[in-house]
mmCIF file of C-alpha atoms and ligand atoms in Angstrom:
data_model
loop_
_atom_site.group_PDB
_atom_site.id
_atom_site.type_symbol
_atom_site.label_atom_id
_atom_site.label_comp_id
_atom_site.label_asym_id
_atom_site.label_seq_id
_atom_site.Cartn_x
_atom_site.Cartn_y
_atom_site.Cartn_z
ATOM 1 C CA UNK B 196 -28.847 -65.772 -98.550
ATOM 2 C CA UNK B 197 -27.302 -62.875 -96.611
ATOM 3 C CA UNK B 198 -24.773 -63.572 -93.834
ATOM 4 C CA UNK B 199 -26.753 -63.142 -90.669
ATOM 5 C CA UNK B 200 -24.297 -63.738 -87.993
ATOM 6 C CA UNK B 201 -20.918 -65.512 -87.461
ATOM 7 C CA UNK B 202 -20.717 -67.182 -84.401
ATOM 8 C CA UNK B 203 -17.486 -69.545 -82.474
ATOM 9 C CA UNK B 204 -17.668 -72.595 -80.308
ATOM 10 C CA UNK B 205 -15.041 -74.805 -79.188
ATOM 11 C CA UNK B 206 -15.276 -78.886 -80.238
ATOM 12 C CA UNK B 207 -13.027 -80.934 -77.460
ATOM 13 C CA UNK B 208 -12.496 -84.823 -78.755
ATOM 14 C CA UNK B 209 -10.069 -86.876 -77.083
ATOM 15 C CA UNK B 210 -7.719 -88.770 -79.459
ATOM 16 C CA UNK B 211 -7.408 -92.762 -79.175
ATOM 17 C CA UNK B 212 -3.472 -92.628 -78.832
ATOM 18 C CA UNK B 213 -1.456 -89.581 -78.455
ATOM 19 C CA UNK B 214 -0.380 -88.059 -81.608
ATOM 20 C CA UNK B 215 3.767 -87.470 -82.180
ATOM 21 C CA UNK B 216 5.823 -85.743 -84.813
ATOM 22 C CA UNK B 217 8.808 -84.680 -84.961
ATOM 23 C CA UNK B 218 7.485 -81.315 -83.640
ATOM 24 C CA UNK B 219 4.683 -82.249 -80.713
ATOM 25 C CA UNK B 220 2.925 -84.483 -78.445
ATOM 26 C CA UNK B 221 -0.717 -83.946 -78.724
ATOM 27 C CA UNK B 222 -3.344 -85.765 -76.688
ATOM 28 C CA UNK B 223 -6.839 -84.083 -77.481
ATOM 29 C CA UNK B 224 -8.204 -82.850 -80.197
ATOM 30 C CA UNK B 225 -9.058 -78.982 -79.142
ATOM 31 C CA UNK B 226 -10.450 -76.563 -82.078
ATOM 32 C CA UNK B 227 -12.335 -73.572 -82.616
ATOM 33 C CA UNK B 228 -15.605 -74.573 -84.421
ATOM 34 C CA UNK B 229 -17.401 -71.540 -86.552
ATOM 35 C CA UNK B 230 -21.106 -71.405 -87.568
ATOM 36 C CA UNK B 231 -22.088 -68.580 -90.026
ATOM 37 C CA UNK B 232 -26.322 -67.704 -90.152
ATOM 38 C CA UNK B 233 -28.372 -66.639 -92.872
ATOM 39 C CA UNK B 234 -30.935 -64.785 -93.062
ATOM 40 C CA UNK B 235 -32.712 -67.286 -94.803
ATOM 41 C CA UNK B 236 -31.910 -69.832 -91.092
ATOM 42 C CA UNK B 237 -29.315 -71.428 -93.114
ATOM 43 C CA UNK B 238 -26.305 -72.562 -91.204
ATOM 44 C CA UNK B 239 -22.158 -73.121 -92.570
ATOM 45 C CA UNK B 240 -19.954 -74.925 -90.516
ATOM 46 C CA UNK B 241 -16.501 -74.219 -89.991
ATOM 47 C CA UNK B 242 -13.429 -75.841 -88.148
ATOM 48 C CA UNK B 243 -10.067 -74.674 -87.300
ATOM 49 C CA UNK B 244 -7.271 -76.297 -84.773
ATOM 50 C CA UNK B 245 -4.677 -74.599 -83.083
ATOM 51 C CA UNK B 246 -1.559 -75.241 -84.532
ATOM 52 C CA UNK B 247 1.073 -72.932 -82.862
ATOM 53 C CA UNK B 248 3.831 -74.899 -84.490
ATOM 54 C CA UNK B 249 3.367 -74.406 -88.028
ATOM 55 C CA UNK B 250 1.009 -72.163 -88.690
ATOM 56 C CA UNK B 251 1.437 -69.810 -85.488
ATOM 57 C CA UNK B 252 -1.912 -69.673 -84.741
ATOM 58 C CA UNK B 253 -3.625 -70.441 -80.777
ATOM 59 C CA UNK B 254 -7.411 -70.324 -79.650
ATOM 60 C CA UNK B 255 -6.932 -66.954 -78.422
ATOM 61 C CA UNK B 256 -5.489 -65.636 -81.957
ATOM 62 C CA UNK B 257 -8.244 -67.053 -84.075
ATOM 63 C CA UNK B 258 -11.386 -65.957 -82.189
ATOM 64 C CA UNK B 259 -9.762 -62.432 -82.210
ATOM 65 C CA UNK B 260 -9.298 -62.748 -85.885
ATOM 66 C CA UNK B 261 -12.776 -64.285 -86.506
ATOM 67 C CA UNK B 262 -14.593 -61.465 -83.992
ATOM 68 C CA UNK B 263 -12.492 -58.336 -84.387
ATOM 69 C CA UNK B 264 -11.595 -58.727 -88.475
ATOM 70 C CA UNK B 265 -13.096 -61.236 -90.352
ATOM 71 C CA UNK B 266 -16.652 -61.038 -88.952
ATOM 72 C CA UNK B 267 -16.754 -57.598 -89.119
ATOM 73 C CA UNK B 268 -15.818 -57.543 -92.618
ATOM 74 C CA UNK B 269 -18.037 -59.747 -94.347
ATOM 75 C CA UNK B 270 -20.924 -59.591 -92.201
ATOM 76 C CA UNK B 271 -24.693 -58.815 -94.165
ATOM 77 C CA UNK B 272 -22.312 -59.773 -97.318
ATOM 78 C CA UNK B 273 -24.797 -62.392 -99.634
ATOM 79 C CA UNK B 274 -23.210 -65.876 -100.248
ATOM 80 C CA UNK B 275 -23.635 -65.370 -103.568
ATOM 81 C CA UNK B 276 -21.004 -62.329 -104.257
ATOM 82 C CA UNK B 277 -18.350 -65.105 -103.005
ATOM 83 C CA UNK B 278 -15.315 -63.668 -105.044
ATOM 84 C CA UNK B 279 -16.263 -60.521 -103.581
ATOM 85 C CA UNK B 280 -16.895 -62.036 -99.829
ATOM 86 C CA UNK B 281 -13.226 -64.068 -100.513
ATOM 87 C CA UNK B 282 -11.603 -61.078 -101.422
ATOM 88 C CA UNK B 283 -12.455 -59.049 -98.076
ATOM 89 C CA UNK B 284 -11.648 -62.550 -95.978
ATOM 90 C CA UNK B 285 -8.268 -62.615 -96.871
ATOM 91 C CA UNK B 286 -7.655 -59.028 -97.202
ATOM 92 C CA UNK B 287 -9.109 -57.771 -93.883
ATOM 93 C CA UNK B 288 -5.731 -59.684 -91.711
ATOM 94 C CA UNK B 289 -2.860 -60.962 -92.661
ATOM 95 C CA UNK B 290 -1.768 -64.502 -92.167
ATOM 96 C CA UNK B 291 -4.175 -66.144 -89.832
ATOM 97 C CA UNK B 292 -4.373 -69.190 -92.491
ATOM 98 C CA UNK B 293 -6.872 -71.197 -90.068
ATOM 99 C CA UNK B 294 -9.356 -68.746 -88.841
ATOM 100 C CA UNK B 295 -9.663 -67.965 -92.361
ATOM 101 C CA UNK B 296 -9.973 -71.521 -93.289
ATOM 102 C CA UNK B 297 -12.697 -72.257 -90.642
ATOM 103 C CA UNK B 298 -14.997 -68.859 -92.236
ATOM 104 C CA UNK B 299 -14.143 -69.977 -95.470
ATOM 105 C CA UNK B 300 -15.202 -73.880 -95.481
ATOM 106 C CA UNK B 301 -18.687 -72.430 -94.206
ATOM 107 C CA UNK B 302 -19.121 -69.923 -96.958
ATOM 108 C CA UNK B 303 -18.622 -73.020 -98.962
ATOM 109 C CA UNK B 304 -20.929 -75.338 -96.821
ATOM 110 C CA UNK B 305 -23.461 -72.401 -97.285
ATOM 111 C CA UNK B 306 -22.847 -71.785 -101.329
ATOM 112 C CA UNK B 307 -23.574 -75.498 -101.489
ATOM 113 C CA UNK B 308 -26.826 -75.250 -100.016
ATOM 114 C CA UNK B 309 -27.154 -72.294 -101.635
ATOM 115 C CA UNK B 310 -27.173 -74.322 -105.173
ATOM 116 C CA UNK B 311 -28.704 -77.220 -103.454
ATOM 117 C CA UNK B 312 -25.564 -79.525 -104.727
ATOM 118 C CA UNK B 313 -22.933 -81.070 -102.706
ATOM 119 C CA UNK B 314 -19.812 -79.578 -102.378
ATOM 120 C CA UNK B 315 -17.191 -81.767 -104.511
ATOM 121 C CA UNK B 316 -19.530 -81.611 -106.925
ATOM 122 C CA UNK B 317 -19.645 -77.619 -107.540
ATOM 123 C CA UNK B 318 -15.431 -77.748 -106.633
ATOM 124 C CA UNK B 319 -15.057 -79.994 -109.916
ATOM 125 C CA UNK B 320 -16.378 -83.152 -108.962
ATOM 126 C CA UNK B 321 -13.399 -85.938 -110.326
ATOM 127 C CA UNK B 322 -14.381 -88.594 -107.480
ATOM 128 C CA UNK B 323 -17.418 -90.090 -105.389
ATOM 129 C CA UNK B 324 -13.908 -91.392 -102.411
ATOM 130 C CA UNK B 325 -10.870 -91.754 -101.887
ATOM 131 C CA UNK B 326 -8.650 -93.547 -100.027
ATOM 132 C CA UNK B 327 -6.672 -91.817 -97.013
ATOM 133 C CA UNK B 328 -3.018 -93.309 -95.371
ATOM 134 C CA UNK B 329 -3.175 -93.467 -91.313
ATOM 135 C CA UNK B 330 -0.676 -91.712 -89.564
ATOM 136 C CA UNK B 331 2.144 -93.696 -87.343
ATOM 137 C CA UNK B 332 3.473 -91.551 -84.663
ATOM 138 C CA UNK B 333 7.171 -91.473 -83.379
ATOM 139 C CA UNK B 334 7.409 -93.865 -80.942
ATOM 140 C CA UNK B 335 9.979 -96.405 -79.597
ATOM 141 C CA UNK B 336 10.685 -99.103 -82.754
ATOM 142 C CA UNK B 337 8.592 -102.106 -81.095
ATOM 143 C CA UNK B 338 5.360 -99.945 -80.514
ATOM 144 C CA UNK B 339 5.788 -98.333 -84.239
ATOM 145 C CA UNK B 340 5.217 -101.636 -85.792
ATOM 146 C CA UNK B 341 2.628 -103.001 -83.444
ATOM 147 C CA UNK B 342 0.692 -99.689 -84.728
ATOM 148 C CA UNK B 343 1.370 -100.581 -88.436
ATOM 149 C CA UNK B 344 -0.244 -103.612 -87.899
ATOM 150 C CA UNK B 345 -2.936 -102.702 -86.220
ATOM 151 C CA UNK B 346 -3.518 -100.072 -88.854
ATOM 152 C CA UNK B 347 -3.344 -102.894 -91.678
ATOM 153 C CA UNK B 348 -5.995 -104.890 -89.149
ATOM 154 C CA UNK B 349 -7.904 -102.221 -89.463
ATOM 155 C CA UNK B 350 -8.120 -101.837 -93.715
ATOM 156 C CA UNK B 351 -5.551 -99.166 -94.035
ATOM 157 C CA UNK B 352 -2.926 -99.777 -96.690
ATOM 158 C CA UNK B 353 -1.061 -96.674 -96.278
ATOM 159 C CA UNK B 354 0.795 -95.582 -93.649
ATOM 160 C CA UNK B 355 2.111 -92.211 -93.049
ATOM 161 C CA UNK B 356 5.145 -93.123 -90.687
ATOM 162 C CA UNK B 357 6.622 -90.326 -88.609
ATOM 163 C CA UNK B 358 10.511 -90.109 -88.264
ATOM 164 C CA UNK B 359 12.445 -87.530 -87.917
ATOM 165 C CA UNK B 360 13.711 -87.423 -84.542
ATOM 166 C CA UNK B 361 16.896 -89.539 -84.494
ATOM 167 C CA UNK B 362 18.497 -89.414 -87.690
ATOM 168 C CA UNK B 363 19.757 -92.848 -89.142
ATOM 169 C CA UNK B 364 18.094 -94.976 -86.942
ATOM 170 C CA UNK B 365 14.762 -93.968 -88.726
ATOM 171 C CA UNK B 366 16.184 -96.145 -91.500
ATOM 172 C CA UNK B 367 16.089 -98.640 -88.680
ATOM 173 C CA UNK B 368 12.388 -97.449 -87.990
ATOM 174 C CA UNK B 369 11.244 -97.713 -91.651
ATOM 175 C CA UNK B 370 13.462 -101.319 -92.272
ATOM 176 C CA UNK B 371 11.115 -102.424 -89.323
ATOM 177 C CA UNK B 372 7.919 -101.542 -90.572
ATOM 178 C CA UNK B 373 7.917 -102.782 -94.092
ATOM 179 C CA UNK B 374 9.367 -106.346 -92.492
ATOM 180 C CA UNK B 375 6.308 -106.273 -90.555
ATOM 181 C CA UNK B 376 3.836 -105.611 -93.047
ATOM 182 C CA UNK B 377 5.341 -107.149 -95.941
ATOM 183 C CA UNK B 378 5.542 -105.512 -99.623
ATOM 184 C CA UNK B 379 1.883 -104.467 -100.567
ATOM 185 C CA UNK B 380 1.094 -101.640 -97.966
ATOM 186 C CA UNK B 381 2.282 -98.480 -99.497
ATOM 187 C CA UNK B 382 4.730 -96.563 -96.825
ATOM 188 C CA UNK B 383 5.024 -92.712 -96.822
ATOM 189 C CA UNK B 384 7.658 -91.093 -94.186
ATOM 190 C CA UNK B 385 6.984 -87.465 -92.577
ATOM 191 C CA UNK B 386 10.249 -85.950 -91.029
ATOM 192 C CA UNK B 387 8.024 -82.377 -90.298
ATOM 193 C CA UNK B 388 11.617 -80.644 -90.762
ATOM 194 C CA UNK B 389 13.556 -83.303 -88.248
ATOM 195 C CA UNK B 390 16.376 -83.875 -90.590
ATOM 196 C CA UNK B 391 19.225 -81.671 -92.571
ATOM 197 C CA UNK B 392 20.036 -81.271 -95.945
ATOM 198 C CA UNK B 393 22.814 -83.637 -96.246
ATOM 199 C CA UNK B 394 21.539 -86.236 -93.584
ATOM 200 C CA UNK B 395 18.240 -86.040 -95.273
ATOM 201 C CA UNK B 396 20.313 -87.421 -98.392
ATOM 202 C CA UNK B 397 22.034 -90.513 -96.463
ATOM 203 C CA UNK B 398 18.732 -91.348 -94.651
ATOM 204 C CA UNK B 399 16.829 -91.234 -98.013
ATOM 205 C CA UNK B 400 19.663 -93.289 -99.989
ATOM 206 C CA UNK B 401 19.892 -95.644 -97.522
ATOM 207 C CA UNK B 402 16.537 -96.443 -97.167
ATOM 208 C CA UNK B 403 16.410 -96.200 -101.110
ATOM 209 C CA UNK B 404 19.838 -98.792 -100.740
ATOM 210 C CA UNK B 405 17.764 -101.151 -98.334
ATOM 211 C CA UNK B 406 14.690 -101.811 -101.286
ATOM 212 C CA UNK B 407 12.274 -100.122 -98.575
ATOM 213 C CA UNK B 408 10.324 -99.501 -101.759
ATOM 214 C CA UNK B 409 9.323 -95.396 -100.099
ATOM 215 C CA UNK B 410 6.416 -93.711 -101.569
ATOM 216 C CA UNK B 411 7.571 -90.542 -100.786
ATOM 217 C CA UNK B 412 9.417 -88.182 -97.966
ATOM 218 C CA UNK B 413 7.553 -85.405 -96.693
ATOM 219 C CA UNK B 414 9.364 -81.959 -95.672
ATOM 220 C CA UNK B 415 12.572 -83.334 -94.817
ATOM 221 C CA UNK B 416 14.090 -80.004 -93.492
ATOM 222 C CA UNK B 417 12.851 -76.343 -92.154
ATOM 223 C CA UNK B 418 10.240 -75.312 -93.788
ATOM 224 C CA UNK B 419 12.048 -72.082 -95.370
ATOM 225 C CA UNK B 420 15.223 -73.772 -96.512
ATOM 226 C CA UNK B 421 14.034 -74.362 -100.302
ATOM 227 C CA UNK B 422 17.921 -74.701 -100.944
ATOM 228 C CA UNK B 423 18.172 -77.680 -98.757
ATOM 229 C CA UNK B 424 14.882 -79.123 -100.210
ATOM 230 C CA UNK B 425 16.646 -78.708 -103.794
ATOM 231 C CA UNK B 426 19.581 -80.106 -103.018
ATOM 232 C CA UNK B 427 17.611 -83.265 -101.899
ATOM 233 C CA UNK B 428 15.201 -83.636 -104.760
ATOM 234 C CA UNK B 429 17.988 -83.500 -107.108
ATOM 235 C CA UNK B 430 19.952 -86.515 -105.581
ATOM 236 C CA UNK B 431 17.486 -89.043 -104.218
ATOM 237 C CA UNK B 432 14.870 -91.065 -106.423
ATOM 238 C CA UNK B 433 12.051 -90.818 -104.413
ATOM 239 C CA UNK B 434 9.859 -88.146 -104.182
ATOM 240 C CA UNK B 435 9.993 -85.582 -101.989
ATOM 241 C CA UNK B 436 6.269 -83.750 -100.868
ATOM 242 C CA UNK B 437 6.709 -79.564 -99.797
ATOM 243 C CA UNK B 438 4.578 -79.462 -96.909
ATOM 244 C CA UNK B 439 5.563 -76.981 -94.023
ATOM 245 C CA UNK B 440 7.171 -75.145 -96.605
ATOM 246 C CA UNK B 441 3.926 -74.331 -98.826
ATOM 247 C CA UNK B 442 0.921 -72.299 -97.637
ATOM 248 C CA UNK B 443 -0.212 -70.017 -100.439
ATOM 249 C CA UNK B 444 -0.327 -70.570 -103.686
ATOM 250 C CA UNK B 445 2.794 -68.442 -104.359
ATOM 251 C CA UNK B 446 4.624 -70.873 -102.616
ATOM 252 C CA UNK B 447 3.425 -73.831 -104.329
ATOM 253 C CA UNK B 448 4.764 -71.852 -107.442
ATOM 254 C CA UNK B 449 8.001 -71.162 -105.626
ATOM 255 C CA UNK B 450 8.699 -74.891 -104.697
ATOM 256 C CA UNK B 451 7.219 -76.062 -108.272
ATOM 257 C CA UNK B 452 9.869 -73.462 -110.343
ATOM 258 C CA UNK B 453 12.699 -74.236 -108.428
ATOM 259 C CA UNK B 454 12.611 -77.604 -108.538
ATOM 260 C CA UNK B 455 12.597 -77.979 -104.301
ATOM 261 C CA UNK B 456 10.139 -80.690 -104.386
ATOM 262 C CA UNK B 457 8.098 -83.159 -106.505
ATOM 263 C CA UNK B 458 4.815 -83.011 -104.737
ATOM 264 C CA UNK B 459 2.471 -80.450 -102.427
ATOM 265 C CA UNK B 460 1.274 -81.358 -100.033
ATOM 266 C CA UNK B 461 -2.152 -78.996 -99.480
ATOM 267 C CA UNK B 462 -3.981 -78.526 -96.075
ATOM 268 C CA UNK B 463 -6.341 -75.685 -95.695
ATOM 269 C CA UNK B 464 -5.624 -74.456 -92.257
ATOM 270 C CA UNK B 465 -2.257 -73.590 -94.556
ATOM 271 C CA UNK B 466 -3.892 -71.856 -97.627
ATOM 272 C CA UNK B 467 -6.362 -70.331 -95.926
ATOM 273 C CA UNK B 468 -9.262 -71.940 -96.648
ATOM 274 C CA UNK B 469 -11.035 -74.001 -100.255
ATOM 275 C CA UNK B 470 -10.362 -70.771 -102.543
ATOM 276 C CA UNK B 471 -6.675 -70.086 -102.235
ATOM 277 C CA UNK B 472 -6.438 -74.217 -101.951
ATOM 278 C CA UNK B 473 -7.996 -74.391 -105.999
ATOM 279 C CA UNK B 474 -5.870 -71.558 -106.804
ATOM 280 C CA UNK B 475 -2.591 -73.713 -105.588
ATOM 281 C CA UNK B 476 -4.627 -76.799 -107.085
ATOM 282 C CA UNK B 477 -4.326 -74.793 -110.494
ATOM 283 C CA UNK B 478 -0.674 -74.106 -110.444
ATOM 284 C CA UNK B 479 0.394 -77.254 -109.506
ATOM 285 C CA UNK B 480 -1.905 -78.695 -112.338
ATOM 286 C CA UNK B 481 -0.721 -76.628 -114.978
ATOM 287 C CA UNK B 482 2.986 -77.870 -114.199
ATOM 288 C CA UNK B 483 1.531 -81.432 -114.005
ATOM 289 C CA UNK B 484 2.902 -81.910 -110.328
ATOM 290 C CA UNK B 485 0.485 -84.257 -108.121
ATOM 291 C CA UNK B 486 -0.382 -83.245 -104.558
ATOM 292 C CA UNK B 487 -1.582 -84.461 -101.263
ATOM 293 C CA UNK B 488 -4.714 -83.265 -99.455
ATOM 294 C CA UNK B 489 -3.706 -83.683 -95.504
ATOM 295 C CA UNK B 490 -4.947 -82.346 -92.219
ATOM 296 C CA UNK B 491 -3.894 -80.959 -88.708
ATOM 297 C CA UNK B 492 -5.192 -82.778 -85.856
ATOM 298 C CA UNK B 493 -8.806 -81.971 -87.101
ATOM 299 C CA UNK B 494 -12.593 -83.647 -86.492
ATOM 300 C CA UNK B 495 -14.713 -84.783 -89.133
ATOM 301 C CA UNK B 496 -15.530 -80.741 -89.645
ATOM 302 C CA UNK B 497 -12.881 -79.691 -91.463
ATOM 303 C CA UNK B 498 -11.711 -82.557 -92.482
ATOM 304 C CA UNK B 499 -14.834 -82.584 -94.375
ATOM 305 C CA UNK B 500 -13.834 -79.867 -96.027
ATOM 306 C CA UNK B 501 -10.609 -81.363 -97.364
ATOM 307 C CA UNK B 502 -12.454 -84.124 -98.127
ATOM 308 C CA UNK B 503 -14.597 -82.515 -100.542
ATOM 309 C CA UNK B 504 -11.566 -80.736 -102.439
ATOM 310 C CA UNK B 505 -10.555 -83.949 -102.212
ATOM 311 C CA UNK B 506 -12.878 -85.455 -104.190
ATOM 312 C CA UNK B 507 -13.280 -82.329 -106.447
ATOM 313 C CA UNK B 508 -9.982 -82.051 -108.102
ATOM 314 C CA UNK B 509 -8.174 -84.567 -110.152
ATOM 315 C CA UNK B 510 -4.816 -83.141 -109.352
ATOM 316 C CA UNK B 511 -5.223 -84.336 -105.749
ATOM 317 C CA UNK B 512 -3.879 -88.110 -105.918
ATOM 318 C CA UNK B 513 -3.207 -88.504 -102.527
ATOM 319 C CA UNK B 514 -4.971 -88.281 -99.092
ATOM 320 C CA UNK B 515 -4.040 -87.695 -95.686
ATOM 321 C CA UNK B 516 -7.016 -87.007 -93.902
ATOM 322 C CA UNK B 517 -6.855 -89.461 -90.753
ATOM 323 C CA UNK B 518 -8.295 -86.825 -88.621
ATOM 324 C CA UNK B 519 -11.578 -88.670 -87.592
ATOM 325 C CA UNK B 520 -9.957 -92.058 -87.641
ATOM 326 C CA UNK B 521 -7.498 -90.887 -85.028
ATOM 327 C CA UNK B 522 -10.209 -89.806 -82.219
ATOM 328 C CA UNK B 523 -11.760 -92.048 -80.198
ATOM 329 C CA UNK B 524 -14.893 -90.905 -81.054
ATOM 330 C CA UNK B 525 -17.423 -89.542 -83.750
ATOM 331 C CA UNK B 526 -20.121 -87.106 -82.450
ATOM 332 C CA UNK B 527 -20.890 -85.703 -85.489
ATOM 333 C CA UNK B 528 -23.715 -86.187 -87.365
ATOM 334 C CA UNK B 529 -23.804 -85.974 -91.490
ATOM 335 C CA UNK B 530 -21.304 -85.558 -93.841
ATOM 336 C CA UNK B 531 -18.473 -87.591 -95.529
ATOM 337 C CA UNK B 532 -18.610 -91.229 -94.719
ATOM 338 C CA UNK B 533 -15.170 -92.216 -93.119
ATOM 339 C CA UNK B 534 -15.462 -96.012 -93.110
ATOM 340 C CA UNK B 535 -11.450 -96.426 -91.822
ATOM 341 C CA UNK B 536 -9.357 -96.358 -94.968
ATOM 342 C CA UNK B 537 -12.000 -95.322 -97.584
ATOM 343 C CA UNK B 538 -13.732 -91.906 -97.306
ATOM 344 C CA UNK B 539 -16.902 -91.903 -99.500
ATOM 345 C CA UNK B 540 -18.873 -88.795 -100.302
ATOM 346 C CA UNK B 541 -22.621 -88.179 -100.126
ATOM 347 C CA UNK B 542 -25.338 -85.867 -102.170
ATOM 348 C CA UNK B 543 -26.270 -83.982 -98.869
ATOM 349 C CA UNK B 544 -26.346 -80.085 -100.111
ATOM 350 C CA UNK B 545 -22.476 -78.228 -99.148
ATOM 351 C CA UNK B 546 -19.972 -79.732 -96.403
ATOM 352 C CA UNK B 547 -23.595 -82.147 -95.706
ATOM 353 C CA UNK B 548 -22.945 -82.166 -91.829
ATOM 354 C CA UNK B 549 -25.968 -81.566 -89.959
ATOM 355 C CA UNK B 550 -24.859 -81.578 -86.203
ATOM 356 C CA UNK B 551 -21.703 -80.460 -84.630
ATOM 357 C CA UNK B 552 -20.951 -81.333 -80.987
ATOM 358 C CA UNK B 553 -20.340 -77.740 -79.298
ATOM 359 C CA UNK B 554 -21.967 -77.036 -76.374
ATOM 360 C CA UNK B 555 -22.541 -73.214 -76.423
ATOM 361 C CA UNK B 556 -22.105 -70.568 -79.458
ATOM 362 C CA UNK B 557 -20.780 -67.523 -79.012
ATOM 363 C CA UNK B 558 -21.311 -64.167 -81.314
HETATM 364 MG MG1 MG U 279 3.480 -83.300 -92.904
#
């Protein structure tokens, strides 16, 4: 199964509410979609969004990297010298974590139908689903709990709750939510670096103070300042997930040694695709630290992907894959079944989508 052609295509799905962090306001969903050939009329999908604001990367940066490095580089390789295919991925470019990701999630959709087996299967296979959180964006109080409830309405029973923009009144924010939805939905906060060191501390503690009964807080502060992060993991209780600050799996070992955080969170537009994900899966499992599986405002493509690492590793307790639940529609065909809250996997050979809606491909 030799690698015939790689080809891009853009996938353009509006979102049902516009998505807020701490960082952006984003209102469609508007990523590069990548379909590798075979010679034997195989086909690997791939998926990779745009996200200038953590990992650097635009449209224009990632079909350059796909068409003037990657493609060239791996192009008549055969799927099944993937170490060796892997290997000249990363190596041909530096950074460019989600053009590599897109190439590399359709190696894997082809190696799956390669083996005829189904892709969380062959990547360790510890679960048939999961269940993801929904995300809540940042948003006026009043509007951030009619959300949560909605989201409950809808099955979810975690919420990933976005704060990080006004300090201490996101303990007001958080207070808010859990009156609203009472004890049993589990409640994760994102501050996507909104906060500082200290503050982070006081927020934390007070919410801690209040019995808001926090899963977790994710990336409190800038991404690079591990010293901040330590500081805060050593003087709250509840856990705090690395997220902006971990990409590759030296990172993850970074964060894990130094105590900067209790939990990873791993998205593969980050690591660079599945095989530097298992490598950061394997660190973090041989120091016994949990992690997250989440997403960038995706489509069912990638999230696919994640879905299926997902579901192949035991180490990954946690998922944040709300991608498809957050547009307003679902044009794919195949693949994972995202019922909502519960994400259920299927036997279909690799990532198991069969159609992808992009109009034209280009080589
Ligand atoms: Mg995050």
């Amino acid at each position: 199964m030799k690698i015939r052609d790689i080809q891009t295509g853009a996938i353009s799905l509006p979102l049902a509410h516009p998505f807020k962090t701490a960082l952006r306001t984003v209102e469609r969903v508007e990523d590069v979609a990548v379909r590798i050939l075979t010679d034997t009329h195989e086909v690997g999908y791939g998926e990779a969004p745009p996200t200038a604001v953590i990992t650097g990367e635009t449209t224009g940066s990632i079909l350059s990297a796909i068409r003037e490095y990657i493609r060239p580089a791996i192009l008549g390789m055969d799927i099944e010298e993937m170490e060796e295919i892997q290997r000249r991925l990363h190596g041909c470019i530096l950074h460019n974590t989600s053009a590599k990701a897109a190439v590399d999630m359709a190696l894997y959709d082809l190696w799956g139908k390669r083996w005829n087996a189904p892709l969380w299967r062959l990547l360790g296979g510890a679960k048939p689903s999961f269940e993801t959180d929904i995300t809540i964006s940042v948003n006026p109080v009043e509007e951030m709990v009619s959300d949560s409830l909605e989201a409950v309405r809808r099955g979810f029973h975690i919420l990933k709750v976005k704060v990080g923009k006004e300090g201490k009144k996101d303990v007001e924010r958080i207070a808010a939510i859990r009156r609203a939805v009472g004890p049993d939905i589990l409640i994760r906060v994102d501050a996507n670096q909104g906060w500082e060191p200290r503050q982070s501390v006081s927020i934390i503690s007070a919410m801690e103070d209040r019995g808001l009964d926090i899963e977790l807080v994710e990336q409190p502060v800038r991404a690079g300042d591990l010293e901040g992060m330590r500081y805060i993991t050593r003087r709250v209780q509840t856990p705090i997930l690395a997220d902006e600050a971990v990409f590759s799996p030296e990172d993850g070992l970074k964060i894990i040694t130094s105590g900067a955080a209790d939990l990873i969170n791993i998205k593969l537009m980050k690591t660079g695709g599945i095989w530097q994900a298992l490598k950061l899966c394997a660190i973090a499992d041989s120091f016994g630290v949990r992690c997250m599986t989440g997403c960038m405002l995706e489509s069912k493509l990638s999230v696919s992907a994640a879905a299926h690492l997902c579901c192949g590793q035991s180490i990954i307790t946690m998922a944040d894959l709300d991608g498809p639940s957050l547009c307003a529609l679902d044009p794919f065909e195949g693949g994972p079944d995202f019922r909502e809250a519960r994400v259920t996997m299927t036997d279909a050979p690799g990532l198991g989508i069969t159609g992808v809606p992009v109009e034209r491909w280009n080589s």
